[in-house]
mmCIF file with all atom_site columns, C-alpha atoms and ligand atoms in Angstrom:
data_model
loop_
_atom_site.group_PDB
_atom_site.id
_atom_site.type_symbol
_atom_site.label_atom_id
_atom_site.label_alt_id
_atom_site.label_comp_id
_atom_site.label_asym_id
_atom_site.label_entity_id
_atom_site.label_seq_id
_atom_site.pdbx_PDB_ins_code
_atom_site.Cartn_x
_atom_site.Cartn_y
_atom_site.Cartn_z
_atom_site.occupancy
_atom_site.B_iso_or_equiv
_atom_site.pdbx_formal_charge
_atom_site.auth_seq_id
_atom_site.auth_comp_id
_atom_site.auth_asym_id
_atom_site.auth_atom_id
_atom_site.pdbx_PDB_model_num
ATOM   1   C  CA  . MET Y 1 1   ? 135.748 -157.502 286.105 1.00 0.00 ? 1   MET Y CA  1
ATOM   2   C  CA  . LYS Y 1 2   ? 136.813 -158.706 289.601 1.00 0.00 ? 2   LYS Y CA  1
ATOM   3   C  CA  . LEU Y 1 3   ? 135.446 -162.148 290.333 1.00 0.00 ? 3   LEU Y CA  1
ATOM   4   C  CA  . ASN Y 1 4   ? 134.143 -161.441 293.686 1.00 0.00 ? 4   ASN Y CA  1
ATOM   5   C  CA  . THR Y 1 5   ? 130.884 -163.206 293.726 1.00 0.00 ? 5   THR Y CA  1
ATOM   6   C  CA  . LEU Y 1 6   ? 129.169 -166.194 291.745 1.00 0.00 ? 6   LEU Y CA  1
ATOM   7   C  CA  . LYS Y 1 7   ? 127.030 -163.678 289.980 1.00 0.00 ? 7   LYS Y CA  1
ATOM   8   C  CA  . THR Y 1 8   ? 130.276 -161.914 288.236 1.00 0.00 ? 8   THR Y CA  1
ATOM   9   C  CA  . LEU Y 1 9   ? 131.520 -165.537 287.361 1.00 0.00 ? 9   LEU Y CA  1
ATOM   10  C  CA  . TYR Y 1 10  ? 128.159 -166.238 285.864 1.00 0.00 ? 10  TYR Y CA  1
ATOM   11  C  CA  . ILE Y 1 11  ? 128.043 -162.993 283.780 1.00 0.00 ? 11  ILE Y CA  1
ATOM   12  C  CA  . ASN Y 1 12  ? 131.678 -163.665 282.740 1.00 0.00 ? 12  ASN Y CA  1
ATOM   13  C  CA  . GLU Y 1 13  ? 131.003 -167.102 281.565 1.00 0.00 ? 13  GLU Y CA  1
ATOM   14  C  CA  . LEU Y 1 14  ? 127.661 -165.848 279.795 1.00 0.00 ? 14  LEU Y CA  1
ATOM   15  C  CA  . ARG Y 1 15  ? 129.740 -163.280 277.725 1.00 0.00 ? 15  ARG Y CA  1
ATOM   16  C  CA  . ASP Y 1 16  ? 132.333 -165.992 276.823 1.00 0.00 ? 16  ASP Y CA  1
ATOM   17  C  CA  . LEU Y 1 17  ? 129.185 -168.268 275.684 1.00 0.00 ? 17  LEU Y CA  1
ATOM   18  C  CA  . TYR Y 1 18  ? 127.567 -165.410 273.865 1.00 0.00 ? 18  TYR Y CA  1
ATOM   19  C  CA  . ASN Y 1 19  ? 130.730 -164.757 271.730 1.00 0.00 ? 19  ASN Y CA  1
ATOM   20  C  CA  . ALA Y 1 20  ? 131.313 -168.442 271.081 1.00 0.00 ? 20  ALA Y CA  1
ATOM   21  C  CA  . GLU Y 1 21  ? 127.790 -168.952 269.968 1.00 0.00 ? 21  GLU Y CA  1
ATOM   22  C  CA  . ASN Y 1 22  ? 128.312 -165.989 267.491 1.00 0.00 ? 22  ASN Y CA  1
ATOM   23  C  CA  . GLN Y 1 23  ? 131.434 -167.369 266.369 1.00 0.00 ? 23  GLN Y CA  1
ATOM   24  C  CA  . LEU Y 1 24  ? 129.667 -170.644 265.618 1.00 0.00 ? 24  LEU Y CA  1
ATOM   25  C  CA  . VAL Y 1 25  ? 126.759 -168.727 263.512 1.00 0.00 ? 25  VAL Y CA  1
ATOM   26  C  CA  . LYS Y 1 26  ? 129.699 -167.866 261.177 1.00 0.00 ? 26  LYS Y CA  1
ATOM   27  C  CA  . ALA Y 1 27  ? 131.387 -171.206 261.408 1.00 0.00 ? 27  ALA Y CA  1
ATOM   28  C  CA  . LEU Y 1 28  ? 128.697 -173.741 260.808 1.00 0.00 ? 28  LEU Y CA  1
ATOM   29  C  CA  . PRO Y 1 29  ? 127.604 -172.429 257.111 1.00 0.00 ? 29  PRO Y CA  1
ATOM   30  C  CA  . LYS Y 1 30  ? 131.271 -173.201 256.164 1.00 0.00 ? 30  LYS Y CA  1
ATOM   31  C  CA  . MET Y 1 31  ? 131.033 -176.642 257.792 1.00 0.00 ? 31  MET Y CA  1
ATOM   32  C  CA  . ALA Y 1 32  ? 127.767 -177.408 256.042 1.00 0.00 ? 32  ALA Y CA  1
ATOM   33  C  CA  . LYS Y 1 33  ? 129.423 -176.350 252.777 1.00 0.00 ? 33  LYS Y CA  1
ATOM   34  C  CA  . ALA Y 1 34  ? 132.629 -178.509 253.121 1.00 0.00 ? 34  ALA Y CA  1
ATOM   35  C  CA  . ALA Y 1 35  ? 130.616 -181.601 254.223 1.00 0.00 ? 35  ALA Y CA  1
ATOM   36  C  CA  . SER Y 1 36  ? 130.214 -184.152 251.549 1.00 0.00 ? 36  SER Y CA  1
ATOM   37  C  CA  . SER Y 1 37  ? 127.628 -186.404 253.334 1.00 0.00 ? 37  SER Y CA  1
ATOM   38  C  CA  . GLN Y 1 38  ? 124.256 -185.171 252.840 1.00 0.00 ? 38  GLN Y CA  1
ATOM   39  C  CA  . GLY Y 1 39  ? 123.159 -186.282 256.269 1.00 0.00 ? 39  GLY Y CA  1
ATOM   40  C  CA  . LEU Y 1 40  ? 126.238 -184.351 257.743 1.00 0.00 ? 40  LEU Y CA  1
ATOM   41  C  CA  . LYS Y 1 41  ? 125.408 -181.186 255.794 1.00 0.00 ? 41  LYS Y CA  1
ATOM   42  C  CA  . GLN Y 1 42  ? 121.845 -181.381 257.072 1.00 0.00 ? 42  GLN Y CA  1
ATOM   43  C  CA  . ALA Y 1 43  ? 122.937 -181.824 260.636 1.00 0.00 ? 43  ALA Y CA  1
ATOM   44  C  CA  . PHE Y 1 44  ? 125.226 -178.501 260.354 1.00 0.00 ? 44  PHE Y CA  1
ATOM   45  C  CA  . GLU Y 1 45  ? 122.013 -176.723 258.837 1.00 0.00 ? 45  GLU Y CA  1
ATOM   46  C  CA  . LYS Y 1 46  ? 119.908 -177.725 261.438 1.00 0.00 ? 46  LYS Y CA  1
ATOM   47  C  CA  . HIS Y 1 47  ? 122.441 -176.956 264.200 1.00 0.00 ? 47  HIS Y CA  1
ATOM   48  C  CA  . LEU Y 1 48  ? 122.905 -173.482 262.485 1.00 0.00 ? 48  LEU Y CA  1
ATOM   49  C  CA  . GLU Y 1 49  ? 119.267 -172.858 263.249 1.00 0.00 ? 49  GLU Y CA  1
ATOM   50  C  CA  . GLN Y 1 50  ? 119.579 -174.014 266.853 1.00 0.00 ? 50  GLN Y CA  1
ATOM   51  C  CA  . THR Y 1 51  ? 122.756 -172.262 267.475 1.00 0.00 ? 51  THR Y CA  1
ATOM   52  C  CA  . GLU Y 1 52  ? 120.744 -169.070 266.450 1.00 0.00 ? 52  GLU Y CA  1
ATOM   53  C  CA  . SER Y 1 53  ? 118.347 -169.774 269.054 1.00 0.00 ? 53  SER Y CA  1
ATOM   54  C  CA  . HIS Y 1 54  ? 120.998 -170.316 271.545 1.00 0.00 ? 54  HIS Y CA  1
ATOM   55  C  CA  . VAL Y 1 55  ? 122.292 -166.833 270.993 1.00 0.00 ? 55  VAL Y CA  1
ATOM   56  C  CA  . GLU Y 1 56  ? 118.617 -165.385 271.400 1.00 0.00 ? 56  GLU Y CA  1
ATOM   57  C  CA  . ARG Y 1 57  ? 118.445 -167.639 274.671 1.00 0.00 ? 57  ARG Y CA  1
ATOM   58  C  CA  . LEU Y 1 58  ? 121.441 -165.875 275.988 1.00 0.00 ? 58  LEU Y CA  1
ATOM   59  C  CA  . GLU Y 1 59  ? 119.951 -162.587 275.336 1.00 0.00 ? 59  GLU Y CA  1
ATOM   60  C  CA  . GLN Y 1 60  ? 117.016 -163.582 277.330 1.00 0.00 ? 60  GLN Y CA  1
ATOM   61  C  CA  . VAL Y 1 61  ? 119.221 -164.780 280.230 1.00 0.00 ? 61  VAL Y CA  1
ATOM   62  C  CA  . PHE Y 1 62  ? 121.176 -161.451 280.205 1.00 0.00 ? 62  PHE Y CA  1
ATOM   63  C  CA  . GLN Y 1 63  ? 118.004 -159.710 280.402 1.00 0.00 ? 63  GLN Y CA  1
ATOM   64  C  CA  . GLU Y 1 64  ? 117.021 -161.706 283.494 1.00 0.00 ? 64  GLU Y CA  1
ATOM   65  C  CA  . LEU Y 1 65  ? 120.129 -159.955 284.988 1.00 0.00 ? 65  LEU Y CA  1
ATOM   66  C  CA  . ASP Y 1 66  ? 119.328 -156.684 283.663 1.00 0.00 ? 66  ASP Y CA  1
ATOM   67  C  CA  . GLU Y 1 67  ? 122.657 -156.872 281.737 1.00 0.00 ? 67  GLU Y CA  1
ATOM   68  C  CA  . LYS Y 1 68  ? 122.985 -155.726 277.982 1.00 0.00 ? 68  LYS Y CA  1
ATOM   69  C  CA  . PRO Y 1 69  ? 124.041 -158.895 275.969 1.00 0.00 ? 69  PRO Y CA  1
ATOM   70  C  CA  . LYS Y 1 70  ? 127.659 -158.434 275.453 1.00 0.00 ? 70  LYS Y CA  1
ATOM   71  C  CA  . GLY Y 1 71  ? 130.315 -161.029 274.379 1.00 0.00 ? 71  GLY Y CA  1
ATOM   72  C  CA  . LYS Y 1 72  ? 133.779 -161.305 275.364 1.00 0.00 ? 72  LYS Y CA  1
ATOM   73  C  CA  . THR Y 1 73  ? 136.408 -163.229 272.921 1.00 0.00 ? 73  THR Y CA  1
ATOM   74  C  CA  . CYS Y 1 74  ? 136.114 -166.601 273.481 1.00 0.00 ? 74  CYS Y CA  1
ATOM   75  C  CA  . HIS Y 1 75  ? 139.725 -167.850 272.651 1.00 0.00 ? 75  HIS Y CA  1
ATOM   76  C  CA  . ALA Y 1 76  ? 138.969 -171.413 273.010 1.00 0.00 ? 76  ALA Y CA  1
ATOM   77  C  CA  . MET Y 1 77  ? 136.223 -171.482 270.230 1.00 0.00 ? 77  MET Y CA  1
ATOM   78  C  CA  . LYS Y 1 78  ? 138.445 -169.259 268.173 1.00 0.00 ? 78  LYS Y CA  1
ATOM   79  C  CA  . GLY Y 1 79  ? 141.005 -172.060 268.460 1.00 0.00 ? 79  GLY Y CA  1
ATOM   80  C  CA  . LEU Y 1 80  ? 138.835 -174.807 267.794 1.00 0.00 ? 80  LEU Y CA  1
ATOM   81  C  CA  . ILE Y 1 81  ? 137.309 -173.149 264.734 1.00 0.00 ? 81  ILE Y CA  1
ATOM   82  C  CA  . GLU Y 1 82  ? 140.856 -172.575 263.569 1.00 0.00 ? 82  GLU Y CA  1
ATOM   83  C  CA  . GLU Y 1 83  ? 141.731 -176.050 263.866 1.00 0.00 ? 83  GLU Y CA  1
ATOM   84  C  CA  . GLY Y 1 84  ? 138.536 -177.196 262.437 1.00 0.00 ? 84  GLY Y CA  1
ATOM   85  C  CA  . SER Y 1 85  ? 139.148 -174.972 259.292 1.00 0.00 ? 85  SER Y CA  1
ATOM   86  C  CA  . GLU Y 1 86  ? 142.340 -176.477 258.720 1.00 0.00 ? 86  GLU Y CA  1
ATOM   87  C  CA  . ILE Y 1 87  ? 140.678 -179.715 257.779 1.00 0.00 ? 87  ILE Y CA  1
ATOM   88  C  CA  . LEU Y 1 88  ? 137.839 -178.095 255.713 1.00 0.00 ? 88  LEU Y CA  1
ATOM   89  C  CA  . HIS Y 1 89  ? 140.704 -176.817 253.381 1.00 0.00 ? 89  HIS Y CA  1
ATOM   90  C  CA  . LYS Y 1 90  ? 142.347 -180.190 252.931 1.00 0.00 ? 90  LYS Y CA  1
ATOM   91  C  CA  . ASP Y 1 91  ? 142.254 -182.284 249.906 1.00 0.00 ? 91  ASP Y CA  1
ATOM   92  C  CA  . GLY Y 1 92  ? 141.830 -186.067 250.211 1.00 0.00 ? 92  GLY Y CA  1
ATOM   93  C  CA  . ASP Y 1 93  ? 139.105 -188.661 250.592 1.00 0.00 ? 93  ASP Y CA  1
ATOM   94  C  CA  . GLU Y 1 94  ? 135.659 -187.443 251.392 1.00 0.00 ? 94  GLU Y CA  1
ATOM   95  C  CA  . SER Y 1 95  ? 134.572 -189.754 254.133 1.00 0.00 ? 95  SER Y CA  1
ATOM   96  C  CA  . VAL Y 1 96  ? 137.899 -189.165 255.820 1.00 0.00 ? 96  VAL Y CA  1
ATOM   97  C  CA  . ILE Y 1 97  ? 137.482 -185.477 255.600 1.00 0.00 ? 97  ILE Y CA  1
ATOM   98  C  CA  . ASP Y 1 98  ? 133.861 -185.841 256.926 1.00 0.00 ? 98  ASP Y CA  1
ATOM   99  C  CA  . ALA Y 1 99  ? 135.264 -187.830 259.797 1.00 0.00 ? 99  ALA Y CA  1
ATOM   100 C  CA  . GLY Y 1 100 ? 137.671 -185.025 260.532 1.00 0.00 ? 100 GLY Y CA  1
ATOM   101 C  CA  . ILE Y 1 101 ? 134.950 -182.241 260.457 1.00 0.00 ? 101 ILE Y CA  1
ATOM   102 C  CA  . ILE Y 1 102 ? 132.878 -184.530 262.779 1.00 0.00 ? 102 ILE Y CA  1
ATOM   103 C  CA  . VAL Y 1 103 ? 135.885 -184.561 265.281 1.00 0.00 ? 103 VAL Y CA  1
ATOM   104 C  CA  . ALA Y 1 104 ? 136.127 -180.813 265.092 1.00 0.00 ? 104 ALA Y CA  1
ATOM   105 C  CA  . ALA Y 1 105 ? 132.404 -180.292 265.494 1.00 0.00 ? 105 ALA Y CA  1
ATOM   106 C  CA  . GLN Y 1 106 ? 132.434 -182.644 268.609 1.00 0.00 ? 106 GLN Y CA  1
ATOM   107 C  CA  . LYS Y 1 107 ? 135.130 -180.756 270.167 1.00 0.00 ? 107 LYS Y CA  1
ATOM   108 C  CA  . VAL Y 1 108 ? 133.103 -177.672 269.918 1.00 0.00 ? 108 VAL Y CA  1
ATOM   109 C  CA  . GLU Y 1 109 ? 129.869 -179.457 271.271 1.00 0.00 ? 109 GLU Y CA  1
ATOM   110 C  CA  . HIS Y 1 110 ? 131.809 -180.913 274.092 1.00 0.00 ? 110 HIS Y CA  1
ATOM   111 C  CA  . TYR Y 1 111 ? 133.149 -177.192 274.917 1.00 0.00 ? 111 TYR Y CA  1
ATOM   112 C  CA  . GLU Y 1 112 ? 129.745 -175.958 274.928 1.00 0.00 ? 112 GLU Y CA  1
ATOM   113 C  CA  . ILE Y 1 113 ? 128.308 -178.932 276.987 1.00 0.00 ? 113 ILE Y CA  1
ATOM   114 C  CA  . ALA Y 1 114 ? 130.879 -177.857 279.842 1.00 0.00 ? 114 ALA Y CA  1
ATOM   115 C  CA  . SER Y 1 115 ? 130.099 -174.453 279.468 1.00 0.00 ? 115 SER Y CA  1
ATOM   116 C  CA  . TYR Y 1 116 ? 126.182 -174.735 279.570 1.00 0.00 ? 116 TYR Y CA  1
ATOM   117 C  CA  . GLY Y 1 117 ? 126.308 -177.371 282.449 1.00 0.00 ? 117 GLY Y CA  1
ATOM   118 C  CA  . SER Y 1 118 ? 128.344 -174.615 284.604 1.00 0.00 ? 118 SER Y CA  1
ATOM   119 C  CA  . VAL Y 1 119 ? 126.068 -171.583 283.944 1.00 0.00 ? 119 VAL Y CA  1
ATOM   120 C  CA  . ARG Y 1 120 ? 122.720 -173.711 284.297 1.00 0.00 ? 120 ARG Y CA  1
ATOM   121 C  CA  . THR Y 1 121 ? 124.025 -174.745 287.751 1.00 0.00 ? 121 THR Y CA  1
ATOM   122 C  CA  . PHE Y 1 122 ? 125.071 -171.048 288.484 1.00 0.00 ? 122 PHE Y CA  1
ATOM   123 C  CA  . ALA Y 1 123 ? 121.723 -169.714 287.469 1.00 0.00 ? 123 ALA Y CA  1
ATOM   124 C  CA  . GLN Y 1 124 ? 120.021 -172.308 289.608 1.00 0.00 ? 124 GLN Y CA  1
ATOM   125 C  CA  . LEU Y 1 125 ? 122.153 -171.390 292.558 1.00 0.00 ? 125 LEU Y CA  1
ATOM   126 C  CA  . LEU Y 1 126 ? 121.546 -167.419 291.812 1.00 0.00 ? 126 LEU Y CA  1
ATOM   127 C  CA  . GLY Y 1 127 ? 117.658 -168.372 291.929 1.00 0.00 ? 127 GLY Y CA  1
ATOM   128 C  CA  . LYS Y 1 128 ? 117.353 -167.404 288.323 1.00 0.00 ? 128 LYS Y CA  1
ATOM   129 C  CA  . ASP Y 1 129 ? 114.813 -170.224 287.472 1.00 0.00 ? 129 ASP Y CA  1
ATOM   130 C  CA  . ARG Y 1 130 ? 113.618 -168.999 284.096 1.00 0.00 ? 130 ARG Y CA  1
ATOM   131 C  CA  . SER Y 1 131 ? 117.336 -168.651 282.916 1.00 0.00 ? 131 SER Y CA  1
ATOM   132 C  CA  . ALA Y 1 132 ? 118.257 -172.072 284.283 1.00 0.00 ? 132 ALA Y CA  1
ATOM   133 C  CA  . ASP Y 1 133 ? 115.282 -173.598 282.178 1.00 0.00 ? 133 ASP Y CA  1
ATOM   134 C  CA  . LEU Y 1 134 ? 116.683 -171.683 278.981 1.00 0.00 ? 134 LEU Y CA  1
ATOM   135 C  CA  . LEU Y 1 135 ? 120.275 -172.778 279.505 1.00 0.00 ? 135 LEU Y CA  1
ATOM   136 C  CA  . GLN Y 1 136 ? 119.042 -176.462 280.233 1.00 0.00 ? 136 GLN Y CA  1
ATOM   137 C  CA  . THR Y 1 137 ? 117.124 -176.564 276.964 1.00 0.00 ? 137 THR Y CA  1
ATOM   138 C  CA  . THR Y 1 138 ? 120.393 -175.252 275.084 1.00 0.00 ? 138 THR Y CA  1
ATOM   139 C  CA  . LEU Y 1 139 ? 122.441 -177.786 277.118 1.00 0.00 ? 139 LEU Y CA  1
ATOM   140 C  CA  . GLU Y 1 140 ? 120.066 -180.559 275.772 1.00 0.00 ? 140 GLU Y CA  1
ATOM   141 C  CA  . GLU Y 1 141 ? 120.241 -179.559 272.227 1.00 0.00 ? 141 GLU Y CA  1
ATOM   142 C  CA  . GLU Y 1 142 ? 124.190 -179.426 272.244 1.00 0.00 ? 142 GLU Y CA  1
ATOM   143 C  CA  . SER Y 1 143 ? 124.001 -183.067 273.767 1.00 0.00 ? 143 SER Y CA  1
ATOM   144 C  CA  . GLU Y 1 144 ? 121.632 -184.080 271.063 1.00 0.00 ? 144 GLU Y CA  1
ATOM   145 C  CA  . THR Y 1 145 ? 123.869 -182.846 268.440 1.00 0.00 ? 145 THR Y CA  1
ATOM   146 C  CA  . ASN Y 1 146 ? 126.768 -184.456 269.844 1.00 0.00 ? 146 ASN Y CA  1
ATOM   147 C  CA  . GLU Y 1 147 ? 124.888 -187.721 269.919 1.00 0.00 ? 147 GLU Y CA  1
ATOM   148 C  CA  . LEU Y 1 148 ? 123.757 -187.334 266.282 1.00 0.00 ? 148 LEU Y CA  1
ATOM   149 C  CA  . LEU Y 1 149 ? 127.392 -186.696 265.264 1.00 0.00 ? 149 LEU Y CA  1
ATOM   150 C  CA  . ASN Y 1 150 ? 128.400 -189.979 266.849 1.00 0.00 ? 150 ASN Y CA  1
ATOM   151 C  CA  . LYS Y 1 151 ? 125.734 -191.711 264.682 1.00 0.00 ? 151 LYS Y CA  1
ATOM   152 C  CA  . LEU Y 1 152 ? 126.669 -190.029 261.648 1.00 0.00 ? 152 LEU Y CA  1
ATOM   153 C  CA  . ALA Y 1 153 ? 130.423 -190.756 262.064 1.00 0.00 ? 153 ALA Y CA  1
ATOM   154 C  CA  . GLU Y 1 154 ? 129.337 -194.514 262.139 1.00 0.00 ? 154 GLU Y CA  1
ATOM   155 C  CA  . ASP Y 1 155 ? 127.054 -194.226 258.971 1.00 0.00 ? 155 ASP Y CA  1
ATOM   156 C  CA  . ILE Y 1 156 ? 129.556 -192.200 257.004 1.00 0.00 ? 156 ILE Y CA  1
ATOM   157 C  CA  . VAL Y 1 157 ? 132.917 -193.221 257.839 1.00 0.00 ? 157 VAL Y CA  1
ATOM   158 C  CA  . ASN Y 1 158 ? 133.738 -196.037 255.137 1.00 0.00 ? 158 ASN Y CA  1
ATOM   159 C  CA  . PRO Y 1 159 ? 136.349 -198.213 256.957 1.00 0.00 ? 159 PRO Y CA  1
ATOM   160 C  CA  . GLU Y 1 160 ? 137.916 -199.215 253.580 1.00 0.00 ? 160 GLU Y CA  1
ATOM   161 C  CA  . ALA Y 1 161 ? 138.628 -195.525 252.771 1.00 0.00 ? 161 ALA Y CA  1
ATOM   162 C  CA  . LEU Y 1 162 ? 140.034 -194.796 256.078 1.00 0.00 ? 162 LEU Y CA  1
ATOM   163 C  CA  . VAL Y 1 163 ? 142.412 -197.955 255.933 1.00 0.00 ? 163 VAL Y CA  1
ATOM   164 C  CA  . GLU Y 1 164 ? 143.370 -197.468 252.327 1.00 0.00 ? 164 GLU Y CA  1
ATOM   165 C  CA  . SER Y 1 165 ? 144.310 -193.776 252.805 1.00 0.00 ? 165 SER Y CA  1
ATOM   166 C  CA  . GLU Y 1 166 ? 146.311 -194.736 255.758 1.00 0.00 ? 166 GLU Y CA  1
ATOM   167 C  CA  . LEU Y 1 167 ? 148.509 -196.876 253.355 1.00 0.00 ? 167 LEU Y CA  1
ATOM   168 C  CA  . VAL Y 1 168 ? 148.807 -194.320 250.804 1.00 0.00 ? 168 VAL Y CA  1
ATOM   169 C  CA  . GLY Y 1 169 ? 149.291 -191.464 252.947 1.00 0.00 ? 169 GLY Y CA  1
ATOM   170 C  CA  . ALA Y 1 170 ? 152.355 -193.064 254.941 1.00 0.00 ? 170 ALA Y CA  1
ATOM   171 C  CA  . SER Y 1 171 ? 154.229 -189.609 255.196 1.00 0.00 ? 171 SER Y CA  1
ATOM   172 C  CA  . SER Y 1 172 ? 153.663 -188.456 258.782 1.00 0.00 ? 172 SER Y CA  1
ATOM   173 C  CA  . GLU Y 1 173 ? 153.283 -184.926 260.374 1.00 0.00 ? 173 GLU Y CA  1
ATOM   174 C  CA  . ARG Y 1 174 ? 155.196 -184.806 263.586 1.00 0.00 ? 174 ARG Y CA  1
HETATM 175 FE FE1 . LIG E 2 .   ? 125.297 -173.541 270.939 1.00 0.00 ? 1   LIG E FE1 1
HETATM 176 FE FE1 . LIG E 2 .   ? 126.559 -176.465 269.509 1.00 0.00 ? 2   LIG E FE1 1
#
C-alpha cells in the first residue's frame, strides 16, 4: 500500500493494531496462567475481556471506512510477546517472575498507548468522529491497565525476595 494520504496511513496502522490485538487475545491467557499473584492473574483475565472488545471496536472502525477488517503482522507485538514468554518459562522466585511478567505486560500497554493515541488523532483529522470516540475508549482502557500494573508491581514485589535472589543469582548474562 502506497502511503500517499493520511487515510492510507490510518488504515495501515489500524491493520497493525488489529493484528496486535489478536496476538494479545492468544497471549493474555498464558500470562494469566503464569502469574502467581491472584491480583495479577485477575488483571490479565480482565484485560483479556477488554482486549476482545478492542478487537470488536477496531472492526467497527474498519466499518466506518467501508474496509474489511484485516490484519498485517505486527512484528513489534510479536517480539514483545516472544520476549515476555521467555520470562513465563523461567524458574525462580514467584514474585521476581511476576515482576518480570509485569514489565513485559507494561511494554505491551505502552506500545498500544502509542498506537491508539496516533490512530485516535488520525480519526479526528479525517472527520471519523465515531471511530475517534471508539479509539479513545480503548486508549483509556490501555492506560488504566498500565496504571493497574504499576500498582500491582508495588503490591506484589517483595523487596526482600528481590534482593536475596540478586545475591544468589550472581551469575550474569551478557
Ligand atoms: Fe488492547
Ligand atoms: Fe492492552
